[in-house]
mmCIF file of C-alpha atoms in Angstrom:
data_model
loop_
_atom_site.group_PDB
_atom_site.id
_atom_site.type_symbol
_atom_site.label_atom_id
_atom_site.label_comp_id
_atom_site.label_asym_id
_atom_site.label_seq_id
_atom_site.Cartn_x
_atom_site.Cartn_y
_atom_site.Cartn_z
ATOM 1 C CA UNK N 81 19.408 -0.156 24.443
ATOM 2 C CA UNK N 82 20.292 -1.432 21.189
ATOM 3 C CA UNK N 83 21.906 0.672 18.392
ATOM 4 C CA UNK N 84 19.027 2.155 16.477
ATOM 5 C CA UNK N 85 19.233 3.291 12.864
ATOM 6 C CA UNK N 86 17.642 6.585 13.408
ATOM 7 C CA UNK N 87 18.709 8.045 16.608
ATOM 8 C CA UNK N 88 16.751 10.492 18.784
ATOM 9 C CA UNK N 89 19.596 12.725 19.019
ATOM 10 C CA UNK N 90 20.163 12.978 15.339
ATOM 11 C CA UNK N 91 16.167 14.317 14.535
ATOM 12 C CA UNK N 92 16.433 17.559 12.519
ATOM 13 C CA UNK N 93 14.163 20.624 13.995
ATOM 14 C CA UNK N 94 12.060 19.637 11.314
ATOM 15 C CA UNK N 95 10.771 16.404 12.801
ATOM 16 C CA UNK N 96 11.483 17.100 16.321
ATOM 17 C CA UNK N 97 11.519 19.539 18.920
ATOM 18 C CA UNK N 98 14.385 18.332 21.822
ATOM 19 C CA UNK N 99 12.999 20.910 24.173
ATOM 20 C CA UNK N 100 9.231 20.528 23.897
ATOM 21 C CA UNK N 101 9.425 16.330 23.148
ATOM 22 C CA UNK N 102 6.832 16.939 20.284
ATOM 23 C CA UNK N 103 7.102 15.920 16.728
ATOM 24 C CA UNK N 104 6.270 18.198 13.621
ATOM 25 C CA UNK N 105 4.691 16.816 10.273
ATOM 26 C CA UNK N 106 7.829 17.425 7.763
ATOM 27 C CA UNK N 107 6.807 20.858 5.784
ATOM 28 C CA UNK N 108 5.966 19.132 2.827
ATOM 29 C CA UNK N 109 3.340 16.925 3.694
ATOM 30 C CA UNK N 110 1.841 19.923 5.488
ATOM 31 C CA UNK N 111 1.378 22.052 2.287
ATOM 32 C CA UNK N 112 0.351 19.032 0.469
ATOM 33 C CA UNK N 113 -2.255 18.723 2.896
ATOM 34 C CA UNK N 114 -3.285 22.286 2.937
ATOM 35 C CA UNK N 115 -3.046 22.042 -0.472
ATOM 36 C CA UNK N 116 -6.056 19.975 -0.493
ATOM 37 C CA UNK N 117 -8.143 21.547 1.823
ATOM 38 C CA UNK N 118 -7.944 24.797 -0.090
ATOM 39 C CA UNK N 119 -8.643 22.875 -3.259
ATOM 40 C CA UNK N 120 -12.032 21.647 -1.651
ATOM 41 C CA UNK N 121 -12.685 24.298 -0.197
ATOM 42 C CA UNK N 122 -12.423 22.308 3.474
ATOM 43 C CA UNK N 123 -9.845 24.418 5.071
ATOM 44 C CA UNK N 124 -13.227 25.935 7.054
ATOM 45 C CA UNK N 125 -14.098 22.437 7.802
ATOM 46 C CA UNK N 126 -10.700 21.682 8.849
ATOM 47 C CA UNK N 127 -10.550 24.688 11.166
ATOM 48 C CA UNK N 128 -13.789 23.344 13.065
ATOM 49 C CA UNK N 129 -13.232 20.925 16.093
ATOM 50 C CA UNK N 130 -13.209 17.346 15.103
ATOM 51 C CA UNK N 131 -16.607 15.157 16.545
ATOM 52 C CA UNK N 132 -15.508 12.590 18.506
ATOM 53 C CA UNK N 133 -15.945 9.078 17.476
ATOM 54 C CA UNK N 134 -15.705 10.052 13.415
ATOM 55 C CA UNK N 135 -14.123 7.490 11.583
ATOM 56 C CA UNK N 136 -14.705 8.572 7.848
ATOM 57 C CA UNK N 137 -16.476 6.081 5.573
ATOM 58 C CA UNK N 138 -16.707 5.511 1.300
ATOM 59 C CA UNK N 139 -19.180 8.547 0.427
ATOM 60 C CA UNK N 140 -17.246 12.646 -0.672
ATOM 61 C CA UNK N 141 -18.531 13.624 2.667
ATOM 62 C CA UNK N 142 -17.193 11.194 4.791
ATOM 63 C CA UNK N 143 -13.967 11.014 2.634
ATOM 64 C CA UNK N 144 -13.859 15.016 2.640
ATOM 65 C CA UNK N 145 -14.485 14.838 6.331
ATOM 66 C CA UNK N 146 -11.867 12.119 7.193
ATOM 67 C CA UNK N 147 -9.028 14.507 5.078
ATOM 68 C CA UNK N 148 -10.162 18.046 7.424
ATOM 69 C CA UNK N 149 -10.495 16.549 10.889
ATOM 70 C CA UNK N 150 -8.361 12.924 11.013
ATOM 71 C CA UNK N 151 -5.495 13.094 8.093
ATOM 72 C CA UNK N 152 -3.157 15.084 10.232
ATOM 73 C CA UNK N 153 -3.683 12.389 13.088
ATOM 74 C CA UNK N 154 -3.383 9.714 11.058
ATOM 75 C CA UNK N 155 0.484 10.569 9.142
ATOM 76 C CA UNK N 156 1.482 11.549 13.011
ATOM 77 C CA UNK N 157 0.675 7.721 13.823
ATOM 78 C CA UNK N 158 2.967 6.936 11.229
ATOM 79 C CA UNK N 159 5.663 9.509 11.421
ATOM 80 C CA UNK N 160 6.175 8.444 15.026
ATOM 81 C CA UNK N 161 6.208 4.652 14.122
ATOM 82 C CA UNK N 162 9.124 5.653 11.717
ATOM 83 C CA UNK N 163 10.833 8.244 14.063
ATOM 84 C CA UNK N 164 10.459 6.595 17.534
ATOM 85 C CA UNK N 165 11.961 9.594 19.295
ATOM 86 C CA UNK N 166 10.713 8.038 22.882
ATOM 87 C CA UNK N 167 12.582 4.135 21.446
ATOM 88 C CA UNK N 168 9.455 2.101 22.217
ATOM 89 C CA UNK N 169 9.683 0.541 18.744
ATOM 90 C CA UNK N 170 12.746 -0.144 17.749
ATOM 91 C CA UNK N 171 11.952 -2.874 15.666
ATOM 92 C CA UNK N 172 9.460 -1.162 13.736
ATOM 93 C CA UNK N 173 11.566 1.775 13.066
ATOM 94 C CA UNK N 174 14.613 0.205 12.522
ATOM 95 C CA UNK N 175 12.576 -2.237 9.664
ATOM 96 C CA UNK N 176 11.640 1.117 8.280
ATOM 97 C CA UNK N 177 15.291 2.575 7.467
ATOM 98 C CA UNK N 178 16.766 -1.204 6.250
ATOM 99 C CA UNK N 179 14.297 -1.256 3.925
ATOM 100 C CA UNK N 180 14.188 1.954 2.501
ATOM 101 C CA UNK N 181 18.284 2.441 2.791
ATOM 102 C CA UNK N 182 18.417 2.177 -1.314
ATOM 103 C CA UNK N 183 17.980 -0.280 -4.051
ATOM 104 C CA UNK N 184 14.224 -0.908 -5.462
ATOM 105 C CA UNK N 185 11.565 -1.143 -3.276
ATOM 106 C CA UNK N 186 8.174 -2.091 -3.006
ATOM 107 C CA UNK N 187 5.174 -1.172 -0.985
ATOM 108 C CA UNK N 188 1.878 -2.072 -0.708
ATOM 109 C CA UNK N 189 -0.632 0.596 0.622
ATOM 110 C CA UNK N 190 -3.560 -1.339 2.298
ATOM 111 C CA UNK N 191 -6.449 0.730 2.390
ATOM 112 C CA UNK N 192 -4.723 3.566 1.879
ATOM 113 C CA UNK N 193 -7.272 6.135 2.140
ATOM 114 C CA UNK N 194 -6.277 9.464 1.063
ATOM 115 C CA UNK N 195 -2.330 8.669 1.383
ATOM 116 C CA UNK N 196 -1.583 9.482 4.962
ATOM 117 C CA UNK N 197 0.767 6.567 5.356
ATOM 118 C CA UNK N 198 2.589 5.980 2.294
ATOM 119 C CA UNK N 199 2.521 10.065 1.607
ATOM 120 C CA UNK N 200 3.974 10.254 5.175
ATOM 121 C CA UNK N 201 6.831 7.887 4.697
ATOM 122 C CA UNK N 202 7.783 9.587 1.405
ATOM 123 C CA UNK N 203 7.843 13.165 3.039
ATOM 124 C CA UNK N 204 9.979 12.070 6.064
ATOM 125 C CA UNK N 205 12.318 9.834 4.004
ATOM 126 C CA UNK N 206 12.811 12.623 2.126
ATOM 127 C CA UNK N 207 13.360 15.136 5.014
ATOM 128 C CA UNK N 208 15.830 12.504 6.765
ATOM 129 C CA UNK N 209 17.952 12.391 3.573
ATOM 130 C CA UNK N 210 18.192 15.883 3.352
ATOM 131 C CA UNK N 211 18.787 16.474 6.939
ATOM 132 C CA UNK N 212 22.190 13.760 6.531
ATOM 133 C CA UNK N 213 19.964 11.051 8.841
ATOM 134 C CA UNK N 214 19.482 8.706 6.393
ATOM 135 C CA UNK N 215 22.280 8.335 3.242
ATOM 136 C CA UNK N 216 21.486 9.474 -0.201
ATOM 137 C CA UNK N 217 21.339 5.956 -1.808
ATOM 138 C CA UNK N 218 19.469 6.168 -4.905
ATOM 139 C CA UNK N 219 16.252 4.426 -4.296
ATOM 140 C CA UNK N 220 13.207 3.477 -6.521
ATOM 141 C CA UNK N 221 9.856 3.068 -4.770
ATOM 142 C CA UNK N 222 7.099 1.089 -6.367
ATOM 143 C CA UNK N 223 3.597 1.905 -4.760
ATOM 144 C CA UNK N 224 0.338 -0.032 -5.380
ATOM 145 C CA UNK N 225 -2.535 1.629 -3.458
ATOM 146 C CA UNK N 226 -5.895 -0.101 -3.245
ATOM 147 C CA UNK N 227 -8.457 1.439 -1.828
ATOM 148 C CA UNK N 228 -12.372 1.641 -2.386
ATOM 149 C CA UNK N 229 -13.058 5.668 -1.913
ATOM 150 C CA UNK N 230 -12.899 6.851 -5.579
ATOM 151 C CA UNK N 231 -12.497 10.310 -3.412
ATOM 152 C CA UNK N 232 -9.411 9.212 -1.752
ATOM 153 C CA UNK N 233 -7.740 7.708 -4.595
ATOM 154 C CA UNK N 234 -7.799 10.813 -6.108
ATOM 155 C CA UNK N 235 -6.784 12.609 -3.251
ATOM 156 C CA UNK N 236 -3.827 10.381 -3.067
ATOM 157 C CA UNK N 237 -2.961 10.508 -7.011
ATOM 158 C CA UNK N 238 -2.858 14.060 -6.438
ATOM 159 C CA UNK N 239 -0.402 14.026 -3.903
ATOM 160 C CA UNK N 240 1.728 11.572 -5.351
ATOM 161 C CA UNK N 241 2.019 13.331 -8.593
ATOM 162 C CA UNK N 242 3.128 17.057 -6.723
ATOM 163 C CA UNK N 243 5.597 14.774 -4.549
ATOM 164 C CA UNK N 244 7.748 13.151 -7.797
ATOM 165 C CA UNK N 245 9.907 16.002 -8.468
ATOM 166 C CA UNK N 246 10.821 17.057 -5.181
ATOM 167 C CA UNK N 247 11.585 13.673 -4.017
ATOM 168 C CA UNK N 248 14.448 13.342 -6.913
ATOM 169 C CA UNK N 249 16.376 15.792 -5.072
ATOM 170 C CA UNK N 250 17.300 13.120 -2.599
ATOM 171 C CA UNK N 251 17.663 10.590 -5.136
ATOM 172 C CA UNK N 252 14.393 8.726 -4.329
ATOM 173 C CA UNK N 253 12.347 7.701 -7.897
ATOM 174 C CA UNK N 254 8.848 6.616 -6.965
ATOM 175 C CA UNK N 255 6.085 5.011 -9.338
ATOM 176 C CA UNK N 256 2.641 4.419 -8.626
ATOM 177 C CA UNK N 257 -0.707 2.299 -9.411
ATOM 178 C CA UNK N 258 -3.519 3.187 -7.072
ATOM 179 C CA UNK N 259 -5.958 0.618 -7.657
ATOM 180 C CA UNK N 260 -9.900 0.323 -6.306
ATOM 181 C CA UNK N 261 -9.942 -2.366 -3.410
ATOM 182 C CA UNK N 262 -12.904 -4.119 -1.807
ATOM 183 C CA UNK N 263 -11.474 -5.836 1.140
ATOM 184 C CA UNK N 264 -14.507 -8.073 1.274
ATOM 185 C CA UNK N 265 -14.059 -9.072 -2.394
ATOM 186 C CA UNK N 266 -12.194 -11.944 -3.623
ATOM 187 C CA UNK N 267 -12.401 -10.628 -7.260
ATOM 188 C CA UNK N 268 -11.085 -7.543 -6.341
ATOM 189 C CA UNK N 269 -8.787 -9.025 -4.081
ATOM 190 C CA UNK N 270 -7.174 -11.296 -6.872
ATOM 191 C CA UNK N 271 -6.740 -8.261 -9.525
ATOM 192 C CA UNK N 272 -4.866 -6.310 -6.938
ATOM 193 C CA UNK N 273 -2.254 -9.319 -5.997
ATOM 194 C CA UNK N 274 -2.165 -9.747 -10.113
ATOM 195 C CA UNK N 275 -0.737 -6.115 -9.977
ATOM 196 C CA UNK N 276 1.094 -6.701 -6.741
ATOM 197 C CA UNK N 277 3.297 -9.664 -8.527
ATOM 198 C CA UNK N 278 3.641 -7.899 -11.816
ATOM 199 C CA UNK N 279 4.940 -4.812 -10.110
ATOM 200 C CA UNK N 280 7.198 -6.042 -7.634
ATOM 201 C CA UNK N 281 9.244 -8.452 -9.330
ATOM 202 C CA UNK N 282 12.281 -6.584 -10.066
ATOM 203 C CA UNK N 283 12.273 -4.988 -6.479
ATOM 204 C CA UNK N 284 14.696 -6.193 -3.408
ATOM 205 C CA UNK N 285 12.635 -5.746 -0.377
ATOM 206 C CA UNK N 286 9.102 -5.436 0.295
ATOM 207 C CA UNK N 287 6.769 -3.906 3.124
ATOM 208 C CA UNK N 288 2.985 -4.145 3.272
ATOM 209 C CA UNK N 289 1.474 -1.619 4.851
ATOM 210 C CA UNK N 290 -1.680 -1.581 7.024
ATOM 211 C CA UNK N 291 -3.111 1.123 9.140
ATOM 212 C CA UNK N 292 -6.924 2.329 10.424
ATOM 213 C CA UNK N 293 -8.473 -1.011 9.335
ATOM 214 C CA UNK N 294 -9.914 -2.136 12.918
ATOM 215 C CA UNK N 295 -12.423 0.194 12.769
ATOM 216 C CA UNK N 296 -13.913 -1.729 9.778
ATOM 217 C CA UNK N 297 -12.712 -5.284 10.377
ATOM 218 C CA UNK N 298 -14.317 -5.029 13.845
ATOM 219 C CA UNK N 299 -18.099 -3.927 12.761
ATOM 220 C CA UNK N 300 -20.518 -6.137 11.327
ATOM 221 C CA UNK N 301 -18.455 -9.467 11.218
ATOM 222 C CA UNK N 302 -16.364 -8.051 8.579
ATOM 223 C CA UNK N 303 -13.006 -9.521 9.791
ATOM 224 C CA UNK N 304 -14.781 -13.135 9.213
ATOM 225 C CA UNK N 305 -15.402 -11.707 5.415
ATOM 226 C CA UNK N 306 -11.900 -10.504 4.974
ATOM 227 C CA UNK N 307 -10.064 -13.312 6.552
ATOM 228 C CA UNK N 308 -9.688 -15.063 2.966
ATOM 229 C CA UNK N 309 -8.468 -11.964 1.455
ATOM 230 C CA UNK N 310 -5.933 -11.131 3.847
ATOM 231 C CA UNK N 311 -4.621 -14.841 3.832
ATOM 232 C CA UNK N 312 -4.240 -14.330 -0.036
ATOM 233 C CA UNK N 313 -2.178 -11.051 0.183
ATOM 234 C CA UNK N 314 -0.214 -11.836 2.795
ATOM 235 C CA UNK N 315 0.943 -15.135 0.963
ATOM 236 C CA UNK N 316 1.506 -13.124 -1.788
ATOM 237 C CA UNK N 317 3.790 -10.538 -0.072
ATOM 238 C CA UNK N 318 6.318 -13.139 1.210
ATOM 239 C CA UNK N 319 9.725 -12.359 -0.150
ATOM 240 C CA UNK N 320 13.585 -12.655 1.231
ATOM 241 C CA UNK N 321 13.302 -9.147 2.688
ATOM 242 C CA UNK N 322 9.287 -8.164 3.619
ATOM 243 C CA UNK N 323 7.738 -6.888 6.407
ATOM 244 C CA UNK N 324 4.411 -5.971 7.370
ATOM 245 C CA UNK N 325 3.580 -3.183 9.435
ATOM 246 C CA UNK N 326 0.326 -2.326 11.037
ATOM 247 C CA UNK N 327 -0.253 0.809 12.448
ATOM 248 C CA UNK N 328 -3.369 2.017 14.641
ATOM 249 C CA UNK N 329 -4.566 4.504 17.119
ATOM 250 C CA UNK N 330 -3.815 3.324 21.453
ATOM 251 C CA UNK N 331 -7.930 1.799 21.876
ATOM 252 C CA UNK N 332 -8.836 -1.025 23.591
ATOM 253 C CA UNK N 333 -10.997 -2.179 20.895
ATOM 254 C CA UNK N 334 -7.629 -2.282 18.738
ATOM 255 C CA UNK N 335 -5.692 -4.757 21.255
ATOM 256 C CA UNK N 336 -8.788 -6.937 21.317
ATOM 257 C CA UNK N 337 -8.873 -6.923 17.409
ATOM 258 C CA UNK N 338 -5.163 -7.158 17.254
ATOM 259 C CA UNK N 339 -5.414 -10.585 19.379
ATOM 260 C CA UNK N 340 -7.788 -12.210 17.080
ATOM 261 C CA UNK N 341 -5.724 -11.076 14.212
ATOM 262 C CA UNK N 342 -2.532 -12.809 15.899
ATOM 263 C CA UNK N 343 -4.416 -15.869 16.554
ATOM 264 C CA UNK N 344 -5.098 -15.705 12.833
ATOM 265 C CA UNK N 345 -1.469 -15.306 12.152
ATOM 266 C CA UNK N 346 -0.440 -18.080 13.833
ATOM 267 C CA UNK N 347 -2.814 -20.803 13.102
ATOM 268 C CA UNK N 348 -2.538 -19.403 9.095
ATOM 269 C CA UNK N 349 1.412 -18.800 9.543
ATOM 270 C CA UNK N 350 2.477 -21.246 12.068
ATOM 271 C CA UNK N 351 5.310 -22.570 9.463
ATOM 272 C CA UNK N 352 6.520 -18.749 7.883
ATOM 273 C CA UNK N 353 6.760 -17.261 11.315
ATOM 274 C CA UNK N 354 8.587 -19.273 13.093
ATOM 275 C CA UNK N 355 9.439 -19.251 16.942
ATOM 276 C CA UNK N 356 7.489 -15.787 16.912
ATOM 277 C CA UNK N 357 4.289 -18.182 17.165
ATOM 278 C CA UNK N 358 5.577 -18.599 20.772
ATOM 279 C CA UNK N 359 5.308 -15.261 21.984
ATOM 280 C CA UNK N 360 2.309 -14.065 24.169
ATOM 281 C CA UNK N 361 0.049 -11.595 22.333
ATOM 282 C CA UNK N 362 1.746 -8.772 23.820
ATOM 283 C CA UNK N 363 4.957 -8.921 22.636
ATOM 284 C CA UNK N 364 3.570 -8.966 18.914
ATOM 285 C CA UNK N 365 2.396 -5.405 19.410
ATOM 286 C CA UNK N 366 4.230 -2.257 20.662
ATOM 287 C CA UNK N 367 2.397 1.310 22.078
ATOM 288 C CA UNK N 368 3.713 4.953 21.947
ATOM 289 C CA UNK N 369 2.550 8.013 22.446
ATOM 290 C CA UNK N 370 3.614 12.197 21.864
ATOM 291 C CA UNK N 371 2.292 14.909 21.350
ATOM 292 C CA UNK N 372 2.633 16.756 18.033
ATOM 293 C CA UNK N 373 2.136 20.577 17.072
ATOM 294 C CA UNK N 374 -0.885 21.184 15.402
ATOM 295 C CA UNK N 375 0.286 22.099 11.405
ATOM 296 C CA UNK N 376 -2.695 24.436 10.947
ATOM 297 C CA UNK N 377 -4.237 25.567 14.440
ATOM 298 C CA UNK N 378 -2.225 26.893 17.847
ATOM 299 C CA UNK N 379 -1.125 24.287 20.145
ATOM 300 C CA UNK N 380 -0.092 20.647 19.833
ATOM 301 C CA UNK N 381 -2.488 17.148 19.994
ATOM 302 C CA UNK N 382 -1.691 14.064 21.204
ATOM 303 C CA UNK N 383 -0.560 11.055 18.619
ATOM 304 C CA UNK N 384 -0.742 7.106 20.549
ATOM 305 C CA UNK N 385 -0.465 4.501 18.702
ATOM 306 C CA UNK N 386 -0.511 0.908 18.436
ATOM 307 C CA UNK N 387 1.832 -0.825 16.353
ATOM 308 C CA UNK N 388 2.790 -4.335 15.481
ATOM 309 C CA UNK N 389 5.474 -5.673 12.899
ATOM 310 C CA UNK N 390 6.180 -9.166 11.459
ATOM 311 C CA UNK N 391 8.341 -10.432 8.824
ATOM 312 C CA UNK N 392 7.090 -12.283 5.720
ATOM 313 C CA UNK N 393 9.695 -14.814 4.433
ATOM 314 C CA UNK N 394 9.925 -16.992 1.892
ATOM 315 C CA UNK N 395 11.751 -20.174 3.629
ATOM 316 C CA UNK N 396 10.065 -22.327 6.044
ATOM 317 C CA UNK N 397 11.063 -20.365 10.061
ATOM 318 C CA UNK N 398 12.511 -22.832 12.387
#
């Protein structure tokens, strides 16, 4: 096995449980959460056992709805794609801790909903740091968020904002622009890579985040409408040190997407990614699963996800 940045064995209680195998959302995330729901009065809501098949949507409700019954799911996809206690993604964690060892940084949030993924990051970063898993480098984040839910935006401003002060005391500086995104809009589309450019210039490394887009991309041909938008931003996010990483749940309707959205990648990328245009479709894409304990009910649920990773250079790949 190869030598991992963020070892198994070195997980604080905090994250992970040795005994049990789960993981645990970092305390602060979980009071920012509940912080929320008792805000919007949703903690009832959030109480309630989730329908199946909900996927949220634009509207309060369905925004409202998505924070009670899926937020907690969601940040576990991503808190497990950063710790990788079981090492089934190496790669992806590893590209986690280079980038976010120190220096500036940006990151694009793409949709970022309510914040479970970048607010995730931040909250285990920070719980890493403290716990002596990750050095104390000083490290200034740069966030642009787009997004389309004017509930969710605000959900997310909120959460950045409590975040800022606490995440000082581990030497991490973060600034924010959270920004409303149509994927399917080209206008909207070129005012957020406007912002992108302007806000990243100064940084050293880059990642672009993705996560619990297939849902949309795969209804009503909406992948064919966003195709020109995502070719845009991903040209746009090329730098000497940026990755992409796309995180969704373990469905079969997710490897199907993912395969289209590879053969995209390589007929759009052929020249940027280099001998990874040679790989079969599986080894793009990397699945895990765990269970986690539940932050605000008895018991634990189950997190799988599906994850895939690719670097966006500059220079021409051989």
């Amino acid at each position: 096995m190869k030598n991992r940045f963020i070892k198994t064995e070195n997980l604080p209680d905090s994250l992970w449980c040795d005994k049990s195998e789960n993981i645990l959302l970092p305390n602060q995330l979980v009071d920012l959460w509940k912080g929320l729901l008792n805000e919007n009065s949703l903690m009832d809501l959030a109480n309630e056992k989730a329908p199946k098949g909900f996927e949220g949507g634009i509207s309060k409700e369905d925004t409202d709805k998505h924070l009670a019954w899926r937020y907690n799911g969601s940040c576990a996809r991503v808190i497990l794609s950063l710790l990788d206690p079981k090492a089934k993604l190496s790669d992806v964690s590893d590209a986690y801790a280079s980038i976010f060892a120190g220096n500036r940084v940006f990151v694009a949030d793409l949709p970022s909903g309510s914040g479970a993924a970048i607010i995730s990051i931040l909250c285990t970063l920070f719980e890493l740091r403290k716990s002596n898993v990750l050095p104390r480098h000083p490290l200034e984040i740069t966030i642009i968020a787009g997004e389309i839910s004017e509930t969710a935006r605000g959900y997310l401003q909120k959460q950045l904002e409590d975040l800022k002060e606490m995440l000082e005391e581990q030497a991490i500086w973060i600034k924010f622009e959270i920004l409303e995104w149509d994927t399917l809009s080209k206008v909207s589309t070129v005012d957020l890579i406007k912002r992108m450019t302007l806000l990243s210039h100064d940084c050293h490394a880059r990642m672009l985040l993705l996560t619990n887009f297939t849902g949309f991309l795969e209804s009503s041909g909406n992948w064919k409408k966003a195709k020109p938008q995502f070719d845009d931003i991903f040209l746009h996010s090329r730098d000497s040190m940026s990755t992409a990483i796309w995180i969704e749940p373990q469905r079969k309707n997710v490897v199907t997407f993912f395969s289209r959205a590879i053969k995209w990648l390589k007929e759009s990328f052929i020249n940027l990614i280099g001998s990874q245009a040679e790989l079969e479709d599986s080894n793009w894409y990397a699945q895990t699963e765990v269970m986690c304990k539940q932050p605000i009910k008895e018991g634990t649920f189950p997190v799988r996800l599906t994850v895939m990773r690719f670097d966006l250079p500059v220079e021409v790949q051989e």
